[in-house]
Coordinates of C-alpha atoms in Angstrom, one line a residue:
M271 CA 119.7 29.1 104.9
F272 CA 123.2 28.2 106.0
A273 CA 125.1 30.8 104.0
S274 CA 125.2 33.3 106.8
H275 CA 127.0 30.7 109.0
G276 CA 129.6 29.8 106.4
Y277 CA 129.8 26.8 104.1
P278 CA 129.8 23.6 106.3
R279 CA 133.0 21.7 106.5
A280 CA 131.2 18.6 107.8
V281 CA 127.7 17.2 107.9
L282 CA 126.5 14.9 110.7
F283 CA 123.5 12.8 109.7
D284 CA 121.1 10.9 111.9
F285 CA 120.4 7.5 110.4
F286 CA 116.9 6.1 111.1
G287 CA 114.2 8.4 109.6
T288 CA 116.9 10.7 108.1
L289 CA 119.0 8.7 105.7
T290 CA 116.3 6.1 105.7
Q291 CA 112.6 6.2 105.1
A292 CA 110.2 5.8 108.1
A293 CA 111.1 2.5 109.7
P294 CA 108.3 0.8 111.6
R295 CA 109.1 -2.7 112.8
G296 CA 108.3 -5.2 110.0
A297 CA 107.2 -8.8 109.9
G298 CA 110.7 -10.1 110.4
H299 CA 110.6 -9.3 114.1
A300 CA 108.0 -12.0 114.7
E301 CA 110.7 -14.6 113.9
V302 CA 112.8 -13.2 116.7
A303 CA 109.9 -13.5 119.1
R304 CA 109.2 -17.0 118.0
L305 CA 112.8 -18.0 118.6
L306 CA 112.7 -16.5 122.1
G307 CA 109.4 -18.2 122.9
C308 CA 107.3 -15.1 123.4
S309 CA 104.7 -13.0 121.5
P310 CA 105.8 -10.1 119.2
E311 CA 103.9 -7.8 121.5
E312 CA 105.8 -8.9 124.6
L313 CA 109.1 -8.5 122.7
T314 CA 108.2 -5.1 121.5
A315 CA 107.3 -3.9 125.0
V316 CA 110.7 -4.9 126.4
L317 CA 112.6 -3.5 123.4
D318 CA 110.8 -0.1 123.7
T319 CA 111.2 0.3 127.4
S320 CA 114.9 -0.6 127.3
F321 CA 115.9 1.2 124.1
Y322 CA 118.2 3.8 125.5
R323 CA 119.8 1.4 128.0
R324 CA 120.5 -1.1 125.2
S325 CA 121.7 1.8 122.9
R326 CA 124.3 2.8 125.5
G327 CA 125.5 -0.8 125.7
D328 CA 124.5 -1.1 129.3
Y329 CA 124.0 -4.8 129.1
G330 CA 127.2 -5.7 127.3
D331 CA 127.8 -7.2 123.8
A332 CA 125.2 -8.2 121.4
L333 CA 124.5 -11.7 122.6
T334 CA 124.7 -10.7 126.3
T335 CA 122.2 -7.9 125.6
L336 CA 119.8 -10.3 123.9
R337 CA 120.1 -12.8 126.7
W338 CA 119.1 -9.9 129.1
V339 CA 116.0 -9.2 126.8
A340 CA 115.1 -12.9 127.0
A341 CA 115.4 -13.0 130.7
E342 CA 113.1 -10.0 131.0
L343 CA 110.6 -12.1 129.0
G344 CA 111.1 -15.0 131.4
R345 CA 113.0 -17.1 128.9
R346 CA 116.4 -18.8 129.1
P347 CA 117.4 -19.7 125.5
D348 CA 120.5 -21.9 124.9
D349 CA 123.4 -20.4 123.1
T350 CA 122.4 -21.9 119.7
T351 CA 118.9 -20.4 120.0
L352 CA 120.3 -17.1 121.2
R353 CA 122.6 -16.8 118.2
A354 CA 119.8 -17.7 115.8
A355 CA 117.6 -15.0 117.4
Y356 CA 120.4 -12.4 117.1
Q357 CA 120.8 -13.2 113.4
A358 CA 117.0 -13.0 113.0
R359 CA 117.2 -9.5 114.6
I360 CA 119.8 -8.4 112.1
A361 CA 117.7 -9.8 109.2
A362 CA 114.6 -8.1 110.5
L363 CA 116.3 -4.7 111.0
R364 CA 118.0 -5.0 107.6
A365 CA 114.6 -5.6 106.0
D366 CA 113.2 -2.6 107.7
I367 CA 115.9 -0.3 106.4
R368 CA 115.0 1.5 103.1
L369 CA 117.4 4.3 102.2
R370 CA 115.8 7.5 101.0
R371 CA 115.8 7.7 97.2
D372 CA 118.0 10.8 97.3
A373 CA 120.3 9.7 100.1
Y374 CA 123.1 8.3 97.9
A375 CA 123.0 11.2 95.4
V376 CA 123.1 13.8 98.2
L377 CA 126.0 12.1 100.0
A378 CA 127.9 11.6 96.7
R379 CA 127.6 15.3 95.9
L380 CA 128.8 16.4 99.3
R381 CA 131.7 14.0 99.1
A382 CA 132.7 15.4 95.7
D383 CA 132.6 18.9 97.2
G384 CA 135.0 17.8 99.9
V385 CA 132.6 17.9 102.8
R386 CA 133.3 15.4 105.5
M387 CA 130.4 13.3 106.7
A388 CA 129.4 11.0 109.6
V389 CA 126.4 9.1 110.7
V390 CA 125.6 9.7 114.3
S391 CA 123.0 7.1 115.5
D392 CA 121.4 6.0 118.7
C393 CA 121.4 2.3 118.0
T394 CA 122.0 -1.2 119.3
H395 CA 124.6 -3.6 118.1
E396 CA 122.7 -4.7 115.0
L397 CA 123.2 -1.5 113.1
T398 CA 127.0 -1.6 113.6
E399 CA 126.9 -4.8 111.4
I400 CA 124.4 -3.6 108.9
L401 CA 125.6 -0.1 108.0
P402 CA 128.9 -1.2 106.5
T403 CA 127.0 -3.3 104.0
L404 CA 124.8 -0.4 102.7
P405 CA 125.6 1.5 99.5
I406 CA 126.2 4.7 101.3
A407 CA 128.9 3.3 103.6
P408 CA 131.8 4.1 101.3
L409 CA 130.7 7.8 101.1
L410 CA 130.9 8.3 104.9
D411 CA 134.1 9.3 106.7
A412 CA 132.9 8.0 110.1
A413 CA 130.0 6.2 111.8
I414 CA 129.4 7.0 115.4
F415 CA 127.2 4.5 117.2
S416 CA 125.8 5.2 120.6
V417 CA 126.3 1.5 121.6
H418 CA 130.1 2.0 121.1
I419 CA 130.3 5.4 122.6
G420 CA 128.2 4.6 125.7
A421 CA 126.1 7.8 125.3
V422 CA 122.9 8.7 123.5
K423 CA 121.7 12.0 122.1
P424 CA 121.5 14.7 123.2
D425 CA 124.5 14.0 125.4
P426 CA 127.4 16.1 124.0
T427 CA 129.7 13.1 124.0
I428 CA 128.2 11.5 120.9
Y429 CA 128.4 14.7 118.8
L430 CA 131.9 15.5 120.0
A431 CA 133.0 12.0 119.1
A432 CA 131.8 12.7 115.5
C433 CA 133.7 16.0 115.4
A434 CA 136.8 14.3 116.6
A435 CA 136.5 11.6 114.0
L436 CA 136.0 14.3 111.3
R437 CA 138.7 16.6 112.7
V438 CA 136.3 19.6 112.8
E439 CA 134.9 21.9 115.4
P440 CA 131.1 21.8 116.1
R441 CA 130.6 25.4 114.8
H442 CA 131.7 24.2 111.3
C443 CA 129.2 21.3 111.3
L444 CA 125.7 21.0 109.9
Y445 CA 123.5 18.5 111.7
V446 CA 120.6 16.9 109.9
G447 CA 118.0 14.7 111.7
D448 CA 114.3 14.0 112.1
G449 CA 114.4 15.1 115.7
G450 CA 114.3 11.8 117.7
S451 CA 116.1 11.8 121.0
R452 CA 116.1 15.6 121.1
E453 CA 119.0 15.4 118.7
L454 CA 118.5 18.8 117.1
T455 CA 118.4 20.7 120.4
G456 CA 121.6 18.8 121.5
A457 CA 123.4 19.7 118.2
S458 CA 122.4 23.3 118.5
A459 CA 123.6 23.6 122.0
L460 CA 127.1 22.7 120.9
G461 CA 127.0 25.4 118.2
M462 CA 126.1 23.3 115.2
Y463 CA 123.7 24.5 112.7
A464 CA 120.8 22.0 112.8
I465 CA 118.0 21.3 110.3
R466 CA 115.0 19.1 110.9
L467 CA 114.2 16.6 108.1
A468 CA 110.4 16.8 108.1
A469 CA 109.7 14.3 105.3
P470 CA 106.1 13.4 104.7
D471 CA 106.6 9.7 105.5
L472 CA 107.8 10.3 109.0
G473 CA 104.3 10.3 110.4
D474 CA 104.7 6.5 110.6
H475 CA 108.2 6.6 112.0
L476 CA 109.1 5.1 115.4
V477 CA 110.4 7.9 117.5
F478 CA 111.7 8.1 121.1
R479 CA 111.8 11.4 122.8
P480 CA 110.8 13.7 120.0
D481 CA 112.5 17.1 119.8
E482 CA 109.6 19.3 120.6
E483 CA 111.8 22.2 121.8
F484 CA 113.6 22.7 118.5
C485 CA 112.4 25.8 116.6
G486 CA 115.0 25.9 113.8
P487 CA 114.6 25.3 110.0
S488 CA 113.2 22.2 108.4
A489 CA 113.1 20.6 105.0
R490 CA 110.9 18.0 103.4
S491 CA 113.7 16.1 101.7
L492 CA 117.5 15.7 101.8
T493 CA 117.7 17.2 98.3
E494 CA 115.8 20.3 99.5
I495 CA 118.4 20.9 102.2
F496 CA 121.4 20.6 99.9
T497 CA 120.1 22.4 96.8
R498 CA 119.4 25.7 98.5
D499 CA 122.5 27.7 99.6
L500 CA 124.4 24.9 101.3
V501 CA 126.0 23.5 98.2
P502 CA 127.5 25.7 95.5
A503 CA 125.9 25.5 92.1

């Protein structure tokens, strides 16, 4: 699969739907809505329509962004309520995150083989606090969050930030993702070798801007990708 392109020096992983199982919003998000004084449906509508703007950090830091969300809902929570709602958002998102069963083993093998690795995620502030607490965090060399970079996929800026952090050129990188945000097409355009993770559970995954133009290879699991000709036996 990748052998004709040379052994990868680095692997960039998408996070949601790639290192994690499908991640629909769970019951914990209802507590955020309750604290903000709206229905879960109203909150979801604002979150969905503002996802990319929030993921670029357009509205400022975490609390300022959540205050903007509340204002869009016609609410003006006090600072104590706003902080409680933000902590509830972190708890809700953390509850939604279920790492794939093979994620740790795959990353550990790549690290043992000397391959540099980064997560590259379109995300809001909450993931920047959650990811460092996950078991896979010590295996990663870098985490590139759109909310810190100010750019979302497929903008070259976010991929090049990962390459800079790993000290590697794009042509020596493998990119693995489920295809949200047209991430695979964006990676390929920079000369990366991209593989779509097409795991069976992703039919229930929340995806914005699916990568319908990508015609490259796919795999049904992380293990399937890295037990072919990517990783030496």
